[in-house]
XYZ file of C-alpha atoms in Angstrom:
767
model
C 15.369 -13.296 -93.859
C 18.345 -10.918 -93.925
C 18.002 -10.559 -97.685
C 14.234 -10.059 -97.424
C 14.324 -7.187 -94.938
C 16.668 -5.246 -97.208
C 13.473 -3.977 -98.915
C 13.061 -1.792 -95.806
C 16.464 -0.177 -96.334
C 14.938 3.327 -96.158
C 15.036 2.858 -92.368
C 18.410 3.484 -90.728
C 18.442 0.417 -88.469
C 17.589 -2.120 -91.225
C 21.236 -2.546 -92.218
C 22.237 -3.332 -88.652
C 19.322 -5.766 -88.288
C 20.289 -7.532 -91.526
C 23.905 -7.814 -90.370
C 22.666 -9.186 -87.044
C 20.668 -11.911 -88.852
C 23.672 -12.623 -91.075
C 25.840 -13.051 -87.982
C 23.236 -15.443 -86.575
C 23.379 -17.369 -89.866
C 27.190 -17.637 -89.860
C 27.148 -18.774 -86.258
C 24.436 -21.393 -86.885
C 25.764 -22.738 -90.210
C 29.317 -23.305 -89.057
C 28.140 -24.740 -85.731
C 26.106 -27.262 -87.690
C 29.203 -28.179 -89.727
C 31.244 -28.405 -86.554
C 28.995 -30.913 -84.788
C 28.714 -33.069 -87.904
C 32.463 -33.281 -88.415
C 34.419 -36.204 -86.942
C 37.912 -34.883 -87.504
C 39.602 -32.541 -85.112
C 41.185 -30.452 -87.823
C 37.905 -29.840 -89.736
C 35.933 -29.221 -86.539
C 38.471 -26.647 -85.379
C 38.248 -24.779 -88.693
C 34.419 -24.679 -88.490
C 34.685 -23.612 -84.838
C 36.942 -20.702 -85.741
C 34.624 -19.627 -88.579
C 31.686 -19.547 -86.136
C 33.351 -16.644 -84.338
C 33.065 -14.508 -87.467
C 29.381 -14.412 -86.558
C 29.600 -14.847 -82.770
C 31.964 -11.901 -82.220
C 29.732 -9.561 -84.256
C 26.353 -10.448 -82.709
C 26.664 -8.183 -79.561
C 27.962 -5.263 -81.644
C 25.257 -5.434 -84.335
C 22.569 -5.974 -81.670
C 23.747 -2.783 -79.895
C 23.877 -0.804 -83.146
C 20.389 -1.990 -84.057
C 18.966 -1.108 -80.616
C 20.526 2.349 -80.632
C 19.238 3.108 -84.123
C 15.833 1.461 -83.545
C 15.202 3.522 -80.399
C 16.109 6.801 -82.111
C 19.472 7.455 -80.532
C 21.438 7.712 -83.753
C 23.260 10.763 -82.430
C 25.158 8.387 -80.125
C 26.760 6.670 -83.123
C 29.757 8.750 -84.060
C 32.337 7.326 -86.467
C 34.937 6.947 -83.739
C 32.559 5.166 -81.362
C 31.505 2.701 -84.031
C 35.129 1.790 -84.745
C 35.825 1.336 -81.037
C 32.939 -1.167 -80.799
C 34.676 -3.470 -83.304
C 38.058 -3.453 -81.543
C 37.191 -6.260 -79.083
C 35.546 -8.470 -81.784
C 38.599 -8.092 -84.011
C 40.974 -8.996 -81.167
C 38.739 -11.975 -80.406
C 38.911 -13.204 -84.013
C 42.699 -12.911 -84.009
C 43.011 -14.857 -80.770
C 40.532 -17.510 -81.898
C 42.247 -18.073 -85.256
C 45.656 -18.328 -83.520
C 44.417 -20.359 -80.531
C 47.002 -23.165 -81.164
C 49.789 -20.680 -80.490
C 48.685 -19.494 -77.046
C 46.379 -20.262 -74.153
C 44.609 -16.864 -73.816
C 41.349 -18.001 -75.348
C 41.576 -21.819 -74.890
C 43.889 -23.635 -72.548
C 42.965 -26.988 -74.138
C 40.583 -28.009 -76.901
C 39.287 -31.459 -77.896
C 36.344 -33.312 -79.538
C 33.667 -34.490 -77.131
C 32.486 -37.886 -78.412
C 29.825 -38.364 -75.776
C 26.316 -38.073 -77.262
C 24.982 -37.967 -80.811
C 27.146 -35.001 -81.832
C 30.902 -34.570 -82.059
C 31.145 -30.968 -80.782
C 34.376 -29.418 -79.650
C 34.942 -28.976 -75.979
C 37.586 -26.822 -74.358
C 38.935 -25.385 -71.173
C 38.440 -21.550 -71.312
C 41.356 -19.158 -71.060
C 41.322 -15.742 -69.319
C 40.446 -13.741 -72.457
C 37.477 -16.052 -73.114
C 35.798 -14.827 -69.937
C 36.713 -11.213 -70.648
C 35.049 -11.484 -74.030
C 31.942 -13.123 -72.539
C 31.706 -10.250 -70.013
C 32.078 -7.701 -72.825
C 29.333 -9.444 -74.846
C 26.935 -9.590 -71.884
C 27.395 -5.857 -71.202
C 26.530 -4.975 -74.817
C 23.540 -7.359 -74.932
C 22.127 -6.132 -71.605
C 22.471 -2.489 -72.643
C 20.714 -3.259 -75.965
C 17.823 -4.996 -74.200
C 17.499 -2.105 -71.713
C 17.104 0.370 -74.583
C 14.329 -1.750 -76.104
C 12.671 -2.170 -72.705
C 12.713 1.562 -71.990
C 11.149 2.215 -75.351
C 8.480 -0.396 -74.570
C 7.596 1.434 -71.328
C 7.065 4.728 -73.151
C 5.232 3.268 -76.147
C 3.431 0.185 -74.910
C 0.008 1.742 -75.419
C 0.472 2.106 -79.167
C 3.299 -0.265 -80.142
C 3.480 -2.679 -77.218
C 3.141 -5.832 -79.375
C 5.922 -4.926 -81.796
C 8.297 -3.956 -79.001
C 7.426 -7.056 -76.984
C 8.392 -9.231 -79.944
C 11.702 -7.395 -80.234
C 12.469 -7.853 -76.542
C 11.540 -11.566 -76.582
C 13.681 -12.142 -79.683
C 16.620 -10.631 -77.791
C 15.907 -12.104 -74.351
C 15.351 -15.704 -75.452
C 18.821 -16.360 -76.933
C 20.431 -14.294 -74.158
C 18.750 -16.361 -71.444
C 19.840 -19.631 -73.047
C 23.315 -18.137 -73.486
C 23.520 -17.404 -69.762
C 22.362 -20.924 -68.912
C 24.961 -22.322 -71.298
C 27.736 -20.376 -69.599
C 26.453 -21.549 -66.239
C 26.877 -25.229 -67.338
C 23.203 -26.236 -67.465
C 23.693 -28.020 -70.828
C 25.816 -31.101 -71.679
C 29.474 -30.524 -72.481
C 30.157 -29.966 -76.143
C 26.530 -28.885 -76.862
C 25.803 -25.181 -77.627
C 22.004 -24.616 -77.490
C 22.113 -20.939 -78.628
C 22.003 -21.634 -82.407
C 18.913 -23.803 -81.869
C 17.173 -20.956 -80.022
C 17.997 -18.643 -82.906
C 15.505 -20.655 -84.999
C 12.695 -19.707 -82.581
C 13.794 -16.058 -82.519
C 13.839 -15.875 -86.301
C 10.359 -17.402 -86.411
C 9.142 -14.645 -84.035
C 10.782 -12.012 -86.216
C 9.133 -13.532 -89.265
C 5.733 -13.454 -87.544
C 6.327 -9.864 -86.432
C 7.191 -8.713 -89.914
C 4.230 -10.306 -91.663
C 1.639 -10.206 -88.884
C 2.422 -7.045 -86.949
C 4.322 -5.095 -89.629
C 7.291 -5.038 -87.317
C 9.544 -3.140 -89.704
C 6.865 -1.234 -91.607
C 5.522 1.141 -88.922
C 7.962 1.093 -86.054
C 7.849 2.440 -82.513
C 10.770 4.622 -83.537
C 8.551 6.648 -85.822
C 5.952 6.939 -83.124
C 8.563 7.821 -80.549
C 10.240 10.370 -82.770
C 6.980 12.041 -83.719
C 5.061 11.542 -80.509
C 7.716 12.226 -77.928
C 9.746 14.842 -79.724
C 7.016 16.792 -81.463
C 6.844 20.451 -80.290
C 3.266 19.918 -79.111
C 1.676 18.127 -76.219
C -0.473 15.083 -76.965
C -3.022 13.667 -74.528
C -4.971 10.552 -75.524
C -8.150 9.664 -73.605
C -10.446 6.681 -74.021
C -14.210 6.827 -74.102
C -14.342 6.823 -70.301
C -12.071 9.885 -70.065
C -9.183 7.762 -68.842
C -5.647 8.750 -69.702
C -4.187 6.136 -72.025
C -1.211 7.994 -73.464
C 0.712 11.229 -73.068
C 3.974 12.535 -74.488
C 6.861 14.267 -72.749
C 5.685 17.760 -73.682
C 2.315 17.301 -71.961
C 3.913 15.561 -68.988
C 6.265 18.496 -68.421
C 3.610 21.198 -68.367
C 0.626 19.324 -66.909
C 2.532 17.642 -64.111
C 1.233 14.240 -65.269
C 3.454 11.159 -65.436
C 3.290 7.683 -66.950
C 2.105 6.381 -63.567
C -1.184 8.213 -64.151
C -1.953 6.159 -67.257
C -5.303 4.383 -66.908
C -6.682 6.877 -64.366
C -9.648 9.156 -65.127
C -8.233 12.596 -65.875
C -10.680 14.183 -63.439
C -8.806 12.370 -60.622
C -5.327 13.448 -61.736
C -4.232 16.463 -59.606
C -2.062 18.101 -62.252
C -4.583 17.864 -65.091
C -5.902 21.259 -66.173
C -9.625 21.602 -65.422
C -10.087 23.781 -68.518
C -9.328 20.733 -70.673
C -12.277 18.869 -69.146
C -14.652 21.412 -70.675
C -13.518 20.883 -74.254
C -16.415 19.728 -76.420
C -16.493 18.586 -80.044
C -19.111 20.566 -81.983
C -19.373 18.138 -84.889
C -18.141 20.516 -87.593
C -14.758 21.732 -86.573
C -12.250 21.111 -83.857
C -12.896 22.857 -80.589
C -9.965 25.119 -79.744
C -9.307 27.267 -76.679
C -6.409 29.407 -75.521
C -5.200 29.090 -71.940
C -2.871 31.219 -69.834
C -1.167 29.112 -67.167
C 1.498 29.553 -64.493
C 4.346 27.151 -65.254
C 7.559 27.174 -63.205
C 6.975 30.723 -61.956
C 6.339 31.897 -65.505
C 3.125 32.653 -67.327
C 2.697 30.712 -70.552
C 0.024 30.599 -73.233
C -1.247 27.325 -74.716
C -3.768 26.467 -77.377
C -5.721 23.267 -76.736
C -7.347 21.504 -79.695
C -9.727 18.534 -79.351
C -10.090 15.800 -81.996
C -12.023 12.574 -81.854
C -10.436 9.142 -82.443
C -12.450 6.597 -84.421
C -12.017 2.855 -84.702
C -12.227 0.909 -87.967
C -15.995 0.725 -87.608
C -16.350 4.497 -87.381
C -17.222 4.504 -83.716
C -15.633 7.035 -81.338
C -12.779 5.219 -79.676
C -11.469 8.139 -77.644
C -10.307 11.704 -77.773
C -6.967 13.366 -78.427
C -6.015 16.800 -77.138
C -3.188 18.672 -78.809
C -1.433 21.320 -76.721
C 0.684 23.969 -78.452
C 2.901 26.487 -76.728
C 1.766 29.811 -78.209
C 3.534 31.984 -75.640
C 5.844 33.511 -78.225
C 2.982 34.314 -80.566
C 0.781 35.765 -77.834
C 3.617 37.855 -76.449
C 4.453 39.066 -79.940
C 0.805 39.929 -80.585
C 0.526 41.717 -77.250
C 3.732 43.621 -77.870
C 2.641 44.654 -81.367
C -0.724 45.754 -79.994
C 0.928 47.700 -77.183
C 3.365 49.300 -79.618
C 0.490 50.336 -81.879
C -1.552 51.768 -79.011
C 1.521 53.433 -77.549
C 2.492 55.136 -80.795
C -1.048 56.492 -81.158
C -1.237 57.571 -77.521
C 2.177 59.246 -77.535
C 1.302 61.004 -80.781
C -1.711 62.617 -79.085
C 0.414 64.341 -76.460
C 2.887 67.141 -76.896
C 4.056 67.770 -73.326
C 6.901 65.665 -72.010
C 5.352 64.410 -68.773
C 2.201 63.152 -70.522
C 4.270 61.248 -73.077
C 6.449 59.678 -70.375
C 3.386 58.721 -68.318
C 1.841 57.128 -71.386
C 5.060 55.216 -72.034
C 5.413 53.791 -68.533
C 1.696 52.910 -68.338
C 1.988 50.839 -71.513
C 5.266 49.238 -70.423
C 3.779 47.772 -67.240
C 1.142 45.967 -69.345
C 3.827 43.865 -71.057
C 4.201 40.261 -69.964
C 6.453 39.973 -66.879
C 6.620 43.780 -66.396
C 4.672 45.223 -63.456
C 6.689 48.258 -62.381
C 9.232 50.758 -63.597
C 10.162 54.338 -64.256
C 11.487 56.608 -66.989
C 14.718 58.547 -66.483
C 15.707 61.582 -68.529
C 19.359 62.151 -69.358
C 20.525 65.601 -68.306
C 22.923 67.840 -70.203
C 25.763 66.684 -67.928
C 24.936 62.979 -68.278
C 23.085 62.584 -64.961
C 19.739 60.758 -64.644
C 16.454 61.975 -63.146
C 13.355 59.792 -62.763
C 10.433 61.826 -64.127
C 7.585 59.282 -63.936
C 7.177 55.883 -62.282
C 4.579 53.153 -61.799
C 4.281 50.275 -59.352
C 7.203 51.307 -57.130
C 7.094 52.254 -53.462
C 7.751 55.886 -52.440
C 10.824 54.841 -50.460
C 12.377 53.031 -53.424
C 11.603 55.963 -55.714
C 13.229 58.370 -53.252
C 16.420 56.264 -53.249
C 16.543 55.887 -57.026
C 15.191 59.236 -58.193
C 18.564 60.720 -59.215
C 21.918 59.318 -60.332
C 25.031 61.409 -60.917
C 26.939 61.123 -64.172
C 29.657 59.062 -62.450
C 27.217 56.473 -61.082
C 26.953 52.904 -62.421
C 23.433 53.538 -63.690
C 24.453 56.624 -65.658
C 27.436 54.787 -67.152
C 25.145 51.922 -68.246
C 22.875 54.369 -70.050
C 25.747 56.200 -71.708
C 27.196 52.838 -72.788
C 24.057 52.473 -74.883
C 23.411 48.742 -74.429
C 20.403 47.161 -72.654
C 21.191 45.507 -69.331
C 19.048 42.671 -67.960
C 19.346 41.643 -64.327
C 17.931 38.322 -63.121
C 17.067 37.166 -59.632
C 20.166 34.968 -59.527
C 22.293 38.007 -60.435
C 20.979 39.817 -57.381
C 21.553 36.855 -55.077
C 25.058 36.229 -56.370
C 25.998 39.880 -55.856
C 27.028 40.373 -59.448
C 25.677 43.877 -59.020
C 26.829 46.536 -56.644
C 25.772 45.313 -53.200
C 23.734 48.380 -52.307
C 21.940 48.224 -55.648
C 21.075 44.551 -55.108
C 19.863 45.321 -51.603
C 17.580 48.057 -52.921
C 16.066 45.716 -55.510
C 15.613 42.831 -53.076
C 14.108 45.049 -50.382
C 11.606 46.307 -52.952
C 10.686 42.705 -53.765
C 11.991 42.875 -57.329
C 13.079 39.613 -58.945
C 14.292 40.925 -62.300
C 14.822 44.263 -63.980
C 16.220 45.905 -67.049
C 17.693 49.248 -68.042
C 17.224 50.063 -71.722
C 18.702 53.330 -73.058
C 16.485 55.360 -75.402
C 18.375 57.089 -78.203
C 17.609 59.819 -80.668
C 20.031 60.651 -83.459
C 22.734 58.551 -81.809
C 22.491 60.236 -78.414
C 20.977 58.834 -75.206
C 17.986 60.984 -74.221
C 16.235 58.737 -71.702
C 16.240 55.295 -70.094
C 13.455 52.770 -69.503
C 14.048 51.088 -66.139
C 11.349 48.422 -65.788
C 11.146 45.456 -63.442
C 9.125 42.462 -62.283
C 8.032 41.349 -58.828
C 7.158 37.825 -60.007
C 9.467 36.777 -62.875
C 12.993 35.634 -62.096
C 14.033 36.698 -65.585
C 12.364 38.825 -68.235
C 11.302 36.604 -71.187
C 13.036 36.944 -74.510
C 9.895 38.143 -76.309
C 9.362 40.855 -73.714
C 12.989 41.902 -74.083
C 12.541 42.184 -77.828
C 9.390 44.215 -77.286
C 11.093 46.567 -74.844
C 13.979 47.161 -77.205
C 11.556 47.710 -80.089
C 9.609 50.282 -78.063
C 12.847 52.007 -77.093
C 13.794 52.265 -80.773
C 10.857 54.528 -81.646
C 10.185 56.211 -78.284
C 13.301 58.356 -78.590
C 11.801 60.497 -81.355
C 8.662 61.231 -79.318
C 10.664 62.056 -76.186
C 13.130 64.291 -78.055
C 10.289 66.082 -79.785
C 8.467 66.530 -76.480
C 11.599 67.858 -74.787
C 12.002 70.422 -77.553
C 8.326 71.326 -77.312
C 8.603 71.478 -73.543
C 11.570 73.846 -73.835
C 9.613 75.983 -76.312
C 6.612 76.009 -73.987
C 8.821 77.106 -71.099
C 10.318 79.821 -73.263
C 6.846 80.886 -74.331
C 5.687 80.910 -70.717
C 8.757 82.887 -69.689
C 8.105 85.382 -72.479
C 4.445 85.647 -71.516
C 5.436 86.191 -67.885
C 7.967 88.759 -69.021
C 5.462 90.610 -71.188
C 2.771 90.359 -68.519
C 5.173 91.779 -65.924
C 5.882 94.797 -68.142
C 4.195 98.085 -67.347
C 4.266 98.855 -71.063
C 1.431 97.804 -73.358
C 2.372 94.922 -75.703
C 0.461 94.311 -78.941
C 0.790 91.791 -81.773
C -0.899 93.137 -84.922
C -1.144 91.314 -88.268
C -0.889 92.837 -91.735
C -4.625 93.496 -91.837
C -4.463 95.534 -88.644
C -6.098 92.842 -86.479
C -4.957 92.532 -82.889
C -3.570 89.002 -82.510
C -2.364 89.066 -78.908
C -1.756 91.438 -75.998
C -0.176 91.378 -72.574
C -1.885 91.791 -69.237
C -0.874 95.448 -68.868
C -2.577 96.321 -72.153
C -5.757 94.558 -71.067
C -5.781 96.247 -67.661
C -4.945 99.694 -69.026
C -7.536 99.576 -71.791
C -10.199 97.753 -69.752
C -10.812 94.989 -72.324
C -10.623 91.220 -71.919
C -8.238 89.155 -74.056
C -11.136 87.822 -76.123
C -12.416 91.331 -76.755
C -9.049 92.674 -77.843
C -8.278 89.751 -80.174
C -11.574 90.420 -81.935
C -10.725 94.109 -82.544
C -8.611 96.024 -85.034
C -5.830 98.350 -84.023
C -7.918 101.339 -85.209
C -10.574 100.454 -82.604
C -8.289 101.465 -79.708
C -7.504 104.903 -81.172
C -9.668 108.037 -81.189
C -11.984 108.444 -84.172
C -10.128 111.512 -85.414
C -6.827 109.559 -85.468
C -7.984 106.538 -87.490
C -6.757 107.793 -90.868
C -3.404 108.597 -89.338
C -3.289 105.170 -87.700
C -3.982 103.370 -90.995
C -1.269 105.365 -92.754
C 1.219 104.799 -89.931
C 0.544 101.037 -89.826
C 1.342 100.791 -93.537
C 4.615 102.684 -93.076
C 5.526 100.533 -90.076
C 4.901 97.302 -91.993
C 7.078 98.542 -94.852
C 9.847 99.477 -92.453
C 9.722 103.219 -93.164
C 9.029 103.934 -89.492
C 9.938 102.128 -86.305
C 8.049 104.327 -83.823
C 5.061 106.617 -83.537
C 3.253 108.702 -80.953
C -0.500 108.369 -81.426
C -2.729 108.433 -78.325
C -4.970 105.406 -77.645
C -8.353 105.348 -76.006
C -9.556 102.975 -73.297
C -12.906 101.252 -73.059
C -14.260 104.016 -70.773
C -13.138 106.732 -73.202
C -9.979 107.827 -71.366
C -7.360 109.204 -73.743
C -3.952 107.723 -73.034
C -0.897 109.372 -74.608
C 1.588 106.677 -75.648
C 4.892 106.367 -77.408
C 5.018 103.171 -79.493
C 8.064 101.352 -80.848
C 7.428 98.662 -83.488
C 9.403 95.630 -84.743
C 8.362 93.418 -87.642
C 8.467 89.649 -87.156
C 6.450 86.424 -87.344
C 3.813 84.974 -85.035
C 2.650 81.392 -85.684
C 4.205 81.609 -89.135
C 2.463 84.874 -90.151
C 4.002 88.294 -90.646
C 3.064 90.620 -87.793
C 4.154 93.738 -85.960
C 5.264 93.649 -82.328
C 4.380 96.965 -80.727
C 5.372 98.173 -77.268
C 3.414 101.264 -76.238
C 4.621 103.204 -73.262
C 2.138 105.379 -71.382
C 3.751 108.818 -71.281
C 1.001 110.579 -69.272
C 3.159 110.810 -66.169
C 6.208 111.755 -68.194
C 4.349 114.614 -69.866
C 3.067 115.690 -66.489
C 6.584 115.726 -65.038
C 7.967 117.500 -68.098
C 5.327 120.227 -67.756
C 6.085 120.561 -64.065
C 9.816 120.837 -64.792
C 9.189 123.429 -67.527
C 7.027 125.507 -65.165
C 9.679 125.297 -62.457
C 12.356 126.324 -64.975
C 10.377 129.316 -66.108
C 9.711 130.375 -62.544
C 13.377 130.031 -61.621
C 14.482 132.017 -64.651
C 11.952 134.715 -63.796
C 13.134 134.868 -60.193
C 16.756 135.038 -61.338
C 15.943 137.819 -63.759
C 14.145 139.813 -61.023
C 17.054 139.198 -58.665
C 19.576 140.404 -61.228
C 17.546 143.521 -61.962
C 17.245 144.185 -58.229
C 20.979 143.797 -57.701
C 21.755 145.955 -60.703
C 19.485 148.712 -59.439
C 20.731 148.399 -55.862
C 24.425 148.471 -56.869
C 23.818 151.600 -58.981
C 22.046 153.296 -56.126
C 24.830 152.362 -53.697
C 27.670 153.714 -55.893
C 26.316 157.265 -55.875
C 26.799 157.930 -52.103
C 30.033 155.915 -52.097
C 31.547 158.150 -54.763
C 30.785 161.126 -52.534
C 32.347 159.425 -49.499
C 35.445 158.457 -51.469
C 35.750 161.928 -52.946
C 35.546 163.746 -49.609
C 37.890 161.235 -47.949
C 40.457 161.865 -50.720
C 40.075 165.599 -50.137
C 40.592 165.231 -46.374
C 43.545 162.863 -46.929
C 45.299 165.525 -49.035
C 44.833 168.052 -46.109
C 44.388 171.055 -48.396
C 44.027 173.565 -45.527
C 46.729 172.059 -43.366
C 44.581 172.019 -40.297
C 44.401 168.202 -39.946
C 46.689 166.310 -37.695
C 48.603 163.183 -38.581
C 46.017 160.961 -36.913
C 43.152 162.685 -38.696
C 44.880 162.273 -42.091
C 45.369 158.566 -41.299
C 41.682 158.248 -40.482
C 40.837 159.952 -43.751
C 43.015 157.422 -45.608
C 41.215 154.566 -43.896
C 37.850 156.000 -44.908
C 39.061 156.352 -48.487
C 40.516 152.783 -48.577
C 37.377 151.229 -47.096
C 35.150 153.182 -49.407
C 37.219 152.164 -52.435
C 37.031 148.551 -51.314
C 33.297 148.764 -50.850
C 32.988 150.384 -54.277
C 34.979 147.510 -55.820
C 32.598 145.020 -54.186
C 29.614 146.896 -55.463
C 31.136 146.996 -58.952
C 31.735 143.244 -58.823
C 28.135 142.661 -57.752
C 26.962 144.943 -60.498
C 29.079 143.117 -63.068
C 27.783 139.686 -61.935
C 24.219 140.916 -61.989
C 24.741 142.276 -65.472
C 26.083 138.928 -66.669
C 23.209 137.006 -65.119
C 20.609 139.416 -66.456
C 22.242 139.483 -69.878
C 22.917 143.255 -69.654
C 26.742 143.160 -69.490
C 28.275 145.393 -72.192
C 31.984 145.675 -73.049
C 33.520 149.107 -73.678
C 36.368 148.684 -76.176
C 39.261 151.181 -76.403
C 42.866 151.330 -77.586
C 45.586 151.614 -74.929
C 49.328 151.222 -74.524
C 50.509 147.785 -73.354
C 53.552 149.009 -71.404
C 51.580 151.438 -69.325
C 48.818 148.801 -68.852
C 51.168 146.151 -67.541
C 52.900 148.711 -65.310
C 49.567 149.489 -63.709
C 48.899 145.823 -63.172
C 52.313 145.262 -61.614
C 51.808 148.277 -59.288
C 48.456 146.855 -58.152
C 49.985 143.560 -56.968
C 53.404 144.885 -55.913
C 52.531 145.294 -52.237
C 51.118 141.695 -52.202
C 54.345 140.330 -53.724
C 56.504 142.222 -51.224
C 54.692 140.598 -48.336
C 55.934 137.154 -49.511
C 59.253 138.411 -50.903
C 58.200 137.384 -54.420
C 59.755 139.082 -57.421
C 57.681 139.986 -60.475
C 59.450 139.873 -63.849
C 57.771 141.630 -66.766
C 58.868 140.708 -70.296
C 56.767 143.224 -72.214
C 58.896 146.295 -71.377
C 60.985 146.010 -74.513
C 57.960 145.794 -76.756
C 55.372 148.495 -76.766
C 52.211 147.664 -78.704
C 48.655 148.841 -78.742
C 45.829 146.766 -77.175
C 42.211 147.045 -78.274
C 39.962 145.684 -75.506
C 37.769 146.642 -72.569
C 40.521 148.042 -70.381
C 38.618 147.613 -67.117
C 37.604 143.977 -67.744
C 41.102 143.087 -68.951
C 42.571 144.673 -65.845
C 40.174 142.588 -63.731
C 41.249 139.397 -65.547
C 44.986 140.117 -65.151
C 44.565 141.097 -61.501
C 42.708 137.830 -60.767
C 45.362 135.753 -62.553
C 48.254 137.446 -60.729
C 46.451 137.251 -57.386
C 46.086 133.483 -57.805
C 49.750 133.218 -58.821
C 50.870 135.089 -55.730
C 48.567 132.988 -53.587
C 50.049 129.620 -54.710
C 53.692 130.745 -55.184
C 55.869 129.993 -52.108
C 57.897 132.751 -50.384
C 61.103 133.938 -52.068
C 59.732 132.776 -55.378
C 59.192 134.681 -58.614
C 56.399 135.341 -61.157
C-alpha cells in the first residue's frame, strides 16, 4: 500500500502517509516474528526492531495531519528535526535496554497462551515516551476532526475514513496501556490490518487521495471570494470563511433557510437566474463601521442527471475597484470643473465640493498658504460655524502650518485622537465636532506649498487607503489650478484697482487702437462726454472731435503712434455739442495683446478761464501802476517849483544881506532852509522812484574829479560820524582820476552805503 500511493507523490502529504504505512509495516512484521520466536535472544532482537516503526508512527502521523490539513507553514526545518529527537532517544534506549532500567526494569518471555510474546516491567522513560506519543496522536486527530467540521458537507466521507483510521488503533492502544488485554499480547498490529483495509477502500471507492479535502479547504476557505451554497429549498448547506465574516453567518446556521438567518443579506434573496448568463448585482454594505462594495454572482448547481441541485452565490469584494472608479470619475469631473473657472474662490469651492463626495469624506476645508507661511481657510463644507471660527487661521509657527510646510500628508485616526497623540486642544476640537478621522494634505506647485486640503469624516475611524490615494492624486494636479487662479486673482485685483484709479480720476482716460477705434474709457470720460461705455467703444476717436478738426486729429494720431509726439491740444466735443478744450498726453502700449495708445485728456476750461482772469488782473494792475507813477511824477514836479522859491528866499534871509535880522530870526531862516531842502530831497526821491516805476528814469552822464567827489561825500556824512565818534578814512586822496557817471545818482548810492555803514558801526569805530 505504501508503494502504491507513491503514484500520488504530487501531493505534499503523500510522502508522510507512505512513511506512516511503512512504520506500521515494520511494527507489524517484527511483532509477528517476535511472537513466533521461542528464544529470548531472537525475540528481544525482533522486539527492538519493532521500535524502528513504533517510535516513528506518532511523528509521521503528525506530519501527515499537518500537511493534509493545509498547515505546511508550521513545518519549518528546525521543528521537523525536533520532532525526531524523542524517537531517536527512544531507539537508543530500547537497543541498549540490557544496560539500564530506564525503558525496561525487567524483560522476559510470557509462555502463557498460544504466543510467546515478550513481557516486561516498564521503566520511567517508557511512560514518558507513551505520554509523548499520545500527545502527538491526539493533536493529529484534532486537526483532522477540525477539518471534518469545516468540510463535512463536501468531503465528510473522506475525512471520516481518515479519522476512523487514526482513532481505531489509538483506542486499542489506550486499552492496551490500561491492561485490558492479556499480558504479552499487543493488539495494535492486528487493528492496523482493519485500518489499512479502510484506507484501501477509501482510495479506490472514495478517491481518498485523488481529490482531497485539503484542495477544497485551500480553495474554498482561502479563496479571496465568498461562497454560499444553497440547496433547492434555499437552505444554507455550505459557506466559507469570507462569507461568514461579512454576512455574520456561522457554521451553526448550516441547514437553516437563509430567509430565517438574521445576518443574511436580503438583496441576495432576490437574485434570479435568467437562463442565459449569470445574474450579477453590486451591493454597498456597512461592514464594521466601514462601507464596502460587493459583487454577487448567482450560478446554478446541477446533479449528474442535469437537474438543479442547488445554487451557489459568489461574493467578491470590489471596494477597491469601486473606490478607484469613483476617484477617477471625481478627478475627471473635477479637472473639467476647475478648468471652467478662473477666479480662486470658485475653483476652491469646486475642489471642496468634489472632495466631500469621496468615500469616507463628508467634510473639510481648503487653506491657502500666505506669503509668511500662515494658513487661512478660504472655503469649507460640512463643518459647523463654531469649528470653522476656531480653525479659520493658523500662524506660521503653529503645528498645522508646520505640517503643511513639511510637505507630507498627515492622516489622523479616531484612536489617535483618543490616545492624545495630537495636541490636546486639537484633539478636543476634532472630538467636539464629532470627527472620527481627518487628513491634511499639502498642495504644491513648482515645489512650493500653495494650499492644503484638510478633509475629515464623521463616520469612518480611519480614511481608507484608496481614498488616501485619491486625495493625494487630486492634490498632485490641483496645485496648478490654484496657482493659476491666484495669479489670475492678483491680476484681477490689479485690474480692478487700476479701473478704480482711472475711474476716480477727473481726467478723461482713453484707450485707442491703431485704427483709431476707442477700445476703453474711464467713468470721467463717459460722464464728461455724455456717452455710455457701449456707445464710446463703438466710436472712433475722430467722432469726439469737432468736424473741422478731424484732419488734424488723423494726422496727430499717426504721429502719436509713431512716437513723434507725446502730447497734443485738440478740443473735443460732447454728445450735446459742448466744446471742451483739453490737453492730452499719450503713451504707447498694449491692451489685450494689441498695440494701442493710452491717452489722458485734461479739461483745461477752468485753467484757461483762470489764466484769462489773471492776465486781465495783471493788465489792470500794470495800468494802475503806470497811472500812479505818472501822477507822482507830475505831482513831484509841481511841488519842486514852490519849494525852490522857499529854499531860495530862506537862503537869502539866512545870509542877512541887509543886516536887519536878529540872531533868532537868522536861526529861523536856517530852519526854514533846512526843512525845505529836506522836503525837496524827499520829493526828488519820490520823483526818482516814480520815474523808475514808470520807465522814464534817465541817467545824465558827465566827467568829474574823483578827489573832489569823495570829499563832498565825506562832508555830507561827517556830522553823522561825529555824533558816534567814528573816524572816516579815505584812501583815494593820493590818486586823482576822472569818473564818467551820473554824478547825482552816484552821490546817492555812496551816501546810502555810508549811511548804512555809520548805522551799523559801533561808537569809537572807523570806516
